[in-house]
mmCIF file of C-alpha atoms in Angstrom:
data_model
loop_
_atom_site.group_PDB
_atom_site.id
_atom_site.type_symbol
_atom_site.label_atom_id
_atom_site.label_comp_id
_atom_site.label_asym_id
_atom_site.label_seq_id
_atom_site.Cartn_x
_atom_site.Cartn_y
_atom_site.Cartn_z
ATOM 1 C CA UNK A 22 0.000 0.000 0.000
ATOM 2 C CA UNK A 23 2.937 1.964 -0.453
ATOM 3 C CA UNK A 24 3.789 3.020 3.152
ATOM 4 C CA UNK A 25 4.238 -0.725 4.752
ATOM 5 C CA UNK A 26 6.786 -3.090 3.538
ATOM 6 C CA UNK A 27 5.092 -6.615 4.787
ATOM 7 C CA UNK A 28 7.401 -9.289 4.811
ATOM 8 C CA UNK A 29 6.465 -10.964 1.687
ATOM 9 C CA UNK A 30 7.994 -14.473 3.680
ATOM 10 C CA UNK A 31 5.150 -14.393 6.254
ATOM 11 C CA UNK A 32 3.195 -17.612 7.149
ATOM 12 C CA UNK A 33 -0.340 -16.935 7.546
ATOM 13 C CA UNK A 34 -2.070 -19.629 9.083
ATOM 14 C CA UNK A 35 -5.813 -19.382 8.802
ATOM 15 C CA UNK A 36 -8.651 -16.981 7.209
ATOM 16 C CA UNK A 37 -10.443 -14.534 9.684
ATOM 17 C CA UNK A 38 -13.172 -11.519 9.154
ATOM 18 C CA UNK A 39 -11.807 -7.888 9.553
ATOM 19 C CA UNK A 40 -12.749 -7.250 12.643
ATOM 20 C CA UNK A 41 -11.460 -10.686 14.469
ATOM 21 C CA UNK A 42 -8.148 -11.216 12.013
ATOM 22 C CA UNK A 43 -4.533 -11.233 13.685
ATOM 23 C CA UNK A 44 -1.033 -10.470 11.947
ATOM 24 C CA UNK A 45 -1.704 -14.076 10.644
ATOM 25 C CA UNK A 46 -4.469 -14.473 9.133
ATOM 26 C CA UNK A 47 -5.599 -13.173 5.641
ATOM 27 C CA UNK A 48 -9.096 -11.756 4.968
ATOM 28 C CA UNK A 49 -10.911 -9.699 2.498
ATOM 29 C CA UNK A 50 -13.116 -6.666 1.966
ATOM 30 C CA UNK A 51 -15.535 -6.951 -0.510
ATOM 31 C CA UNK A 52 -18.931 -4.893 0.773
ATOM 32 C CA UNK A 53 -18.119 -1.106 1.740
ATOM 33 C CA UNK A 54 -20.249 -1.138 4.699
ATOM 34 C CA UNK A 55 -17.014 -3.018 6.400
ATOM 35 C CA UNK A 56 -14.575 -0.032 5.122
ATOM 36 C CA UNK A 57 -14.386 0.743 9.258
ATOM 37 C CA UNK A 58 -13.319 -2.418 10.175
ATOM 38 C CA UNK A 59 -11.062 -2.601 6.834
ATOM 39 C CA UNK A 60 -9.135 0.424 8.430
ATOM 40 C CA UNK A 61 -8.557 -0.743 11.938
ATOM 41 C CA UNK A 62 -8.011 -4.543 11.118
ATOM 42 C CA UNK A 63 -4.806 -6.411 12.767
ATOM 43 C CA UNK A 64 -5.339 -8.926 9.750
ATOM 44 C CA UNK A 65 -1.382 -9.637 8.530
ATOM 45 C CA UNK A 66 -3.066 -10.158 4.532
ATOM 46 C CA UNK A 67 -6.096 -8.992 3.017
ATOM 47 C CA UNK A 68 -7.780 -8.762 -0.529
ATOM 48 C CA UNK A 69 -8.843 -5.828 -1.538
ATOM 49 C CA UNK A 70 -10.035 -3.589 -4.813
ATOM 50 C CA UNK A 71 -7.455 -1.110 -5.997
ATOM 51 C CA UNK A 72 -10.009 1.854 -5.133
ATOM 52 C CA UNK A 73 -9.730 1.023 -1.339
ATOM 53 C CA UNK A 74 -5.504 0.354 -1.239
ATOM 54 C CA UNK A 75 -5.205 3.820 0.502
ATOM 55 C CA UNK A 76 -8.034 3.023 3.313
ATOM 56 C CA UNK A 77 -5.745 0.355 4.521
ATOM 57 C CA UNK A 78 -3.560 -0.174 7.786
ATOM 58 C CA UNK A 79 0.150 0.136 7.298
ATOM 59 C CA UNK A 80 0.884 -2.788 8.529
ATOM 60 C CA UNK A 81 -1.412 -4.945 6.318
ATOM 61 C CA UNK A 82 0.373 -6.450 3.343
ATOM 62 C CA UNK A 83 -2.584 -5.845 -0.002
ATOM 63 C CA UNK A 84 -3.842 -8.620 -2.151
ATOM 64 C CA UNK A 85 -4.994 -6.168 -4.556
ATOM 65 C CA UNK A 86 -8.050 -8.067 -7.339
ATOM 66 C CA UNK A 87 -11.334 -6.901 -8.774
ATOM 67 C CA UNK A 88 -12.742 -9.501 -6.972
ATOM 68 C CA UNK A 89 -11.803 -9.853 -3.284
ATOM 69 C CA UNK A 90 -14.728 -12.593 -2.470
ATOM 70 C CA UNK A 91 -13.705 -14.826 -5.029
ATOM 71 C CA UNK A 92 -10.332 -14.783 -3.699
ATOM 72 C CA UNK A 93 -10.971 -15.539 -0.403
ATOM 73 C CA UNK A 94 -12.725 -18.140 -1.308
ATOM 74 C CA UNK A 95 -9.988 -19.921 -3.115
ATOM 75 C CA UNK A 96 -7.908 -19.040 -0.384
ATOM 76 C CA UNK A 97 -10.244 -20.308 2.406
ATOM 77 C CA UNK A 98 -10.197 -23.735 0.064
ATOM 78 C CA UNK A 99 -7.117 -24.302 0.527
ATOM 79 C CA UNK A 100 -7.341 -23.807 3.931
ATOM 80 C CA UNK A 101 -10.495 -25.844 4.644
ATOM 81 C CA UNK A 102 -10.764 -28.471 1.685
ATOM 82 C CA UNK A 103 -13.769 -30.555 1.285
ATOM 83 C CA UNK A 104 -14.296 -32.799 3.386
ATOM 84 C CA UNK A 105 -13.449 -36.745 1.885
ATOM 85 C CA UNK A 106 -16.488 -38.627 0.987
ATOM 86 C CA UNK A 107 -16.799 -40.884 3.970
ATOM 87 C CA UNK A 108 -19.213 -43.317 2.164
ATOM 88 C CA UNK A 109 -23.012 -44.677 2.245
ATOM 89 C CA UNK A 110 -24.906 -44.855 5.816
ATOM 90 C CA UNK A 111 -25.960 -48.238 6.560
ATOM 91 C CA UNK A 112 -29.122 -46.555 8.027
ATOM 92 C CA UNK A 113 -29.281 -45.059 3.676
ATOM 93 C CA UNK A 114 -32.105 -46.871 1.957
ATOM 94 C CA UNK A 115 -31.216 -47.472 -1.525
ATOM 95 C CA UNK A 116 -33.319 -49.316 -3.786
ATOM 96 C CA UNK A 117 -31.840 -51.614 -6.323
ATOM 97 C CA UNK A 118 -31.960 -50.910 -9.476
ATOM 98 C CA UNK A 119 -30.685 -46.813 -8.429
ATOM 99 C CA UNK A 120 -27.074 -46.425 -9.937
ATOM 100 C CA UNK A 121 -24.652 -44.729 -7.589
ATOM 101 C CA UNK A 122 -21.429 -43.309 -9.147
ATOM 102 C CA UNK A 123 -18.022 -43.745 -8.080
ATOM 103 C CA UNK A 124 -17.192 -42.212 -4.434
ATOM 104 C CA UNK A 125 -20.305 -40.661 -3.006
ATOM 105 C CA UNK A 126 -21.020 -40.242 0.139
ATOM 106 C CA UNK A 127 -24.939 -40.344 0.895
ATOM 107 C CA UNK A 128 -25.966 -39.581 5.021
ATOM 108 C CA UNK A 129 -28.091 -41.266 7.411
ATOM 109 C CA UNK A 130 -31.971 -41.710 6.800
ATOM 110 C CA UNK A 131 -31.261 -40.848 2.774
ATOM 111 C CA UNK A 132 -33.695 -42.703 0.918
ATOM 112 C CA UNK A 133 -32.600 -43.450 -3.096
ATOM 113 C CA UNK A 134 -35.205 -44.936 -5.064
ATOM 114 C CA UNK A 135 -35.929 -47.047 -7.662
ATOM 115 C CA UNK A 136 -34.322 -46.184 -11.116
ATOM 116 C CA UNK A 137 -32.012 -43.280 -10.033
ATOM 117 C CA UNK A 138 -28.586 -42.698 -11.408
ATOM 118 C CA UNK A 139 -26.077 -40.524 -9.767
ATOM 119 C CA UNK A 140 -22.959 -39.570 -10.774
ATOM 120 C CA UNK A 141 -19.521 -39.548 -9.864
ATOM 121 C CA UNK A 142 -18.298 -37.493 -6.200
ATOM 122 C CA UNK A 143 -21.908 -36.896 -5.399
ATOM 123 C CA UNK A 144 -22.512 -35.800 -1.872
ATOM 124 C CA UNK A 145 -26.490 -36.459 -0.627
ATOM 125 C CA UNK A 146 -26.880 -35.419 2.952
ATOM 126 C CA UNK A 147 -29.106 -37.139 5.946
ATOM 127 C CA UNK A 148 -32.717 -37.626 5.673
ATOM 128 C CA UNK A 149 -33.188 -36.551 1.680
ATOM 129 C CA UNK A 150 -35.095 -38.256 -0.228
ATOM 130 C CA UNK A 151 -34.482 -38.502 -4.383
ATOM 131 C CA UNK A 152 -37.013 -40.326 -7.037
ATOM 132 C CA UNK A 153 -37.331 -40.124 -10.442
ATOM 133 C CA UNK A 154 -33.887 -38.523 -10.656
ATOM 134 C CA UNK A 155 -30.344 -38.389 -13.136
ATOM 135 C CA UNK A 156 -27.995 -36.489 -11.311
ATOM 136 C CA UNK A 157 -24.508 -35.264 -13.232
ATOM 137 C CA UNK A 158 -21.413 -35.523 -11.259
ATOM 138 C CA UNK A 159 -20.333 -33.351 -7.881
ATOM 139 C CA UNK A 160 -23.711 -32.511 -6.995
ATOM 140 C CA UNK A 161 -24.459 -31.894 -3.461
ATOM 141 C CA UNK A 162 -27.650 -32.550 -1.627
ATOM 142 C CA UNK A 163 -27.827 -30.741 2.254
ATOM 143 C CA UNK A 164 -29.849 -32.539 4.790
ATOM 144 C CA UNK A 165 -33.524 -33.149 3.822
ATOM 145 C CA UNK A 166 -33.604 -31.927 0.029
ATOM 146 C CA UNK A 167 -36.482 -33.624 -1.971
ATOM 147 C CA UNK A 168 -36.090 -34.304 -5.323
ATOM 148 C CA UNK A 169 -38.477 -35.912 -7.295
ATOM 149 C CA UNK A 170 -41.937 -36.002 -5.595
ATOM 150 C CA UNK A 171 -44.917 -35.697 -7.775
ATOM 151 C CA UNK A 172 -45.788 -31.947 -9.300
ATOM 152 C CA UNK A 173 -48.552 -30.236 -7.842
ATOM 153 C CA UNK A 174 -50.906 -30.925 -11.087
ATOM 154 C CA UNK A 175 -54.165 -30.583 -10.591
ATOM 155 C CA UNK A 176 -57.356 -30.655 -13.458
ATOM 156 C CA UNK A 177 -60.253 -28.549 -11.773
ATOM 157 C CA UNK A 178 -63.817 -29.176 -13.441
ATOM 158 C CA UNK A 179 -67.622 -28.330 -11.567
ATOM 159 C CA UNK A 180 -67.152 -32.523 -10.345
ATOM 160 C CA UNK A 181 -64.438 -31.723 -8.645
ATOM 161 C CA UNK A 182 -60.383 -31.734 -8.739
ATOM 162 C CA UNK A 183 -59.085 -34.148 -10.655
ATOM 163 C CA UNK A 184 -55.177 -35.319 -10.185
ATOM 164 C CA UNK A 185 -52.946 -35.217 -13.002
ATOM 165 C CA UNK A 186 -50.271 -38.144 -13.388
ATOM 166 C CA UNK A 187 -46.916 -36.774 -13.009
ATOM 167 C CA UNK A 188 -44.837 -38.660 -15.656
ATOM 168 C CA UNK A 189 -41.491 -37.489 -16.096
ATOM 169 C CA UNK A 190 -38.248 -37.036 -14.252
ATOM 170 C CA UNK A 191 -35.804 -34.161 -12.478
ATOM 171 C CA UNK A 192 -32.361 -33.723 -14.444
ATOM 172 C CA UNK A 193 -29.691 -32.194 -12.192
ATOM 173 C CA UNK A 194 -26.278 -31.444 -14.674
ATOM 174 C CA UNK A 195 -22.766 -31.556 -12.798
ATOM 175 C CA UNK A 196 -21.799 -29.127 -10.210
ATOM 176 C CA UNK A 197 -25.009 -28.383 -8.821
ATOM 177 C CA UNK A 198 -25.591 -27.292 -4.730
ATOM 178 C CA UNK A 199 -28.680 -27.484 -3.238
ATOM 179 C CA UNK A 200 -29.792 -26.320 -0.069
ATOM 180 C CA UNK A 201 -31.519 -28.518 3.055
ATOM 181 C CA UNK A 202 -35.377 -28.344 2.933
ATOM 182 C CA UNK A 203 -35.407 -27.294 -0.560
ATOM 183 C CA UNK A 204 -37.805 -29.166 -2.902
ATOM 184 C CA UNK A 205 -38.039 -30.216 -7.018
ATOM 185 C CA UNK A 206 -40.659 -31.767 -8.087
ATOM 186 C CA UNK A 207 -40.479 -34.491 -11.012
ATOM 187 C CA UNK A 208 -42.304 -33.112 -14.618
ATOM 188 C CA UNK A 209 -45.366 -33.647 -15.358
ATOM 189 C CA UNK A 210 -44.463 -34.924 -18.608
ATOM 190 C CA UNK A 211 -41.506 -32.975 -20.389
ATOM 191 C CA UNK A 212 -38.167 -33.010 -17.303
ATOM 192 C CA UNK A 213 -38.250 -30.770 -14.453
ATOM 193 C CA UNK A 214 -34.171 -29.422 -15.578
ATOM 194 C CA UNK A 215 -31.509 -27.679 -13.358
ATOM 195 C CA UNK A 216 -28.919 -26.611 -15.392
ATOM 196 C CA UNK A 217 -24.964 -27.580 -14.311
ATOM 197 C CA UNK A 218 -23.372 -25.190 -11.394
ATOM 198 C CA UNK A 219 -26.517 -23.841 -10.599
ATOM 199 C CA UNK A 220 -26.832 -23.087 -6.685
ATOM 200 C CA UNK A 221 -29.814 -23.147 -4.717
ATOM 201 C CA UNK A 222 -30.088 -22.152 -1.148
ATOM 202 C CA UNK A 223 -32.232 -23.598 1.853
ATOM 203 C CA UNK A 224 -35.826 -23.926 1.658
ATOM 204 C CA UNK A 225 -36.535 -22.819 -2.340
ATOM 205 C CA UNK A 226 -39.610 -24.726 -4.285
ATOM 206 C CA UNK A 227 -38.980 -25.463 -7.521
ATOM 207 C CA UNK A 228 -42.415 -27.145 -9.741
ATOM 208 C CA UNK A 229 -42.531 -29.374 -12.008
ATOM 209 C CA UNK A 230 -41.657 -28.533 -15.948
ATOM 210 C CA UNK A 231 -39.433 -25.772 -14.207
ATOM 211 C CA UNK A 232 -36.014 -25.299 -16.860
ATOM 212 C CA UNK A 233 -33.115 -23.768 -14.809
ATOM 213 C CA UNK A 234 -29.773 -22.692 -16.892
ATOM 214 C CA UNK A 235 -26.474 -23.239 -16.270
ATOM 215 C CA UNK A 236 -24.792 -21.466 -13.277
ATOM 216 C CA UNK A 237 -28.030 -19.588 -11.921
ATOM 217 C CA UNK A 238 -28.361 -18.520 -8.297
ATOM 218 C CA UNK A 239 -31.620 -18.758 -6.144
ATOM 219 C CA UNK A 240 -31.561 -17.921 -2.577
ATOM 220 C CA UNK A 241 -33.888 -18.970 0.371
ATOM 221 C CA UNK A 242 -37.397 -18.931 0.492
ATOM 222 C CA UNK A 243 -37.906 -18.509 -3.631
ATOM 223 C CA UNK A 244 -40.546 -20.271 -5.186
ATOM 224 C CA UNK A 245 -40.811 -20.702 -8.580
ATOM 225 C CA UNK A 246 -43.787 -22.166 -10.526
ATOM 226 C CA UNK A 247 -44.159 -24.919 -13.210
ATOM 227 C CA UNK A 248 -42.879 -24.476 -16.791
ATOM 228 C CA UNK A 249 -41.006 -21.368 -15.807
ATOM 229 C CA UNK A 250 -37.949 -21.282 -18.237
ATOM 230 C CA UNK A 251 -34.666 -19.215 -15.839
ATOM 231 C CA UNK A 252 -31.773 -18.489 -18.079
ATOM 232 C CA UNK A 253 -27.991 -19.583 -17.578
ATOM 233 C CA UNK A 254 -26.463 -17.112 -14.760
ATOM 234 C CA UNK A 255 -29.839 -15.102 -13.752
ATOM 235 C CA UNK A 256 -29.994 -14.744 -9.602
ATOM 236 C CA UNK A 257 -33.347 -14.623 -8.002
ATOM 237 C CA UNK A 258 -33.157 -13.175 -4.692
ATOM 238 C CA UNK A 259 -34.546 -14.056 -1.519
ATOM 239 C CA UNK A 260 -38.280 -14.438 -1.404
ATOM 240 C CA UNK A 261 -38.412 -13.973 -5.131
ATOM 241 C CA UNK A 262 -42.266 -15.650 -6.278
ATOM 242 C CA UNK A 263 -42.184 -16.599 -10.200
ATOM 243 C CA UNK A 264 -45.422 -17.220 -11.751
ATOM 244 C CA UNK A 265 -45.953 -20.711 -14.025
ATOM 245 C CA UNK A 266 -45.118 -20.650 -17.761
#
């Protein structure tokens, strides 16, 4: 930052935010509304965008990027890498005729049913429950995500409501993260589809026909309705309600 000379030789042994960070530990600054803490950290590294370099403490050395969170993240990888797969639960139930990949680790109370295929390095958490299902490679399932019930298709008429058969399936590409109590429902004839890297946080409902691009975000509490088409990379915030079609 021009006035400190850090040591460029230091060990830094762990992340840590602003506000808790010591001469060894990196962080990062990424939202302004932490420029105070940014200013009186102790942290020994931190990333940074050029615009704040001069808001810094002398003695903190500058990892200077356009894009501090991404950063850390790669950096707090390599201090905290995944976890190994530490294999199926005996207390999983897993039908058959599924088709389970090469090193997945699936928790207690999982139930896989008949007919699904998942891929390689998949990681399905306790208690979820997946039917009707072909899941890419590296997808992870947090604890109680249900994939696959039936769509909520329904035929009204002046005899009453009439269920609709739900025939068709839920197609997760690779990559995808999905968050605990968050629902898909199979299609009710074309796929229910969620595109490869797409993340979705806890508690999101997702209806059947529903075709999610590649790499799109949705965060907690969305609910989108059937045969809504999302494009690769859009973000729907929290709360976000998307009517069908």
């Amino acid at each position: 930052n021009g006035a400190a000379k850090p040591d460029p030789a230091c060990k830094m042994v762990d992340v840590a935010p602003l506000d808790t960070a010591t001469a060894q530990h990196i962080s990062f600054l990424d939202n302004i509304k932490y420029i105070d803490n940014f200013t009186t950290s102790k942290a020994g590294a931190c990333f940074v965008r050029p615009k704040f370099v001069g808001r810094a403490p002398e003695s903190m050395a500058l990892l200077v990027t356009e894009n501090p969170y991404f950063a850390y993240a790669l950096t707090a990888q390599t201090f905290y890498p995944t976890q190994t797969n530490s294999g199926i639960s005996e207390h999983a139930h897993i039908a058959k005729s599924a088709v389970i990949g090469k090193n997945c680790s699936i928790g207690h109370g999982a139930v896989i049913d008949e007919g699904v295929v998942i891929g390689d390095d998949c990681r399905i958490g306790a208690n979820c429950t997946v039917s009707h299902t072909i899941m890419g490679s590296r997808v992870r399932l947090h604890r109680g995500v249900h994939i696959g019930q039936d769509g909520f298709g329904f035929a009204p008429s002046a005899k009453g409501i009439l269920k609709v058969p739900q025939l068709g399936r839920v197609m997760i590409g690779d990559d995808v993260e999905i968050g605990s109590g968050t629902c898909i429902d199979r299609g009710a004839g074309p796929d229910t589809i969620i595109g490869a890297g797409t993340k979705i946080d806890n508690l999101v409902q997702i209806a059947h026909n529903v075709q999610i691009g590649r790499g799109a975000v949705i965060v907690a509490h969305a609910g989108i309705s059937g045969s809504t088409h999302i494009g690769d990379g859009a973000v729907s915030a929290g709360q976000v309600g998307i009517a069908g079609h």
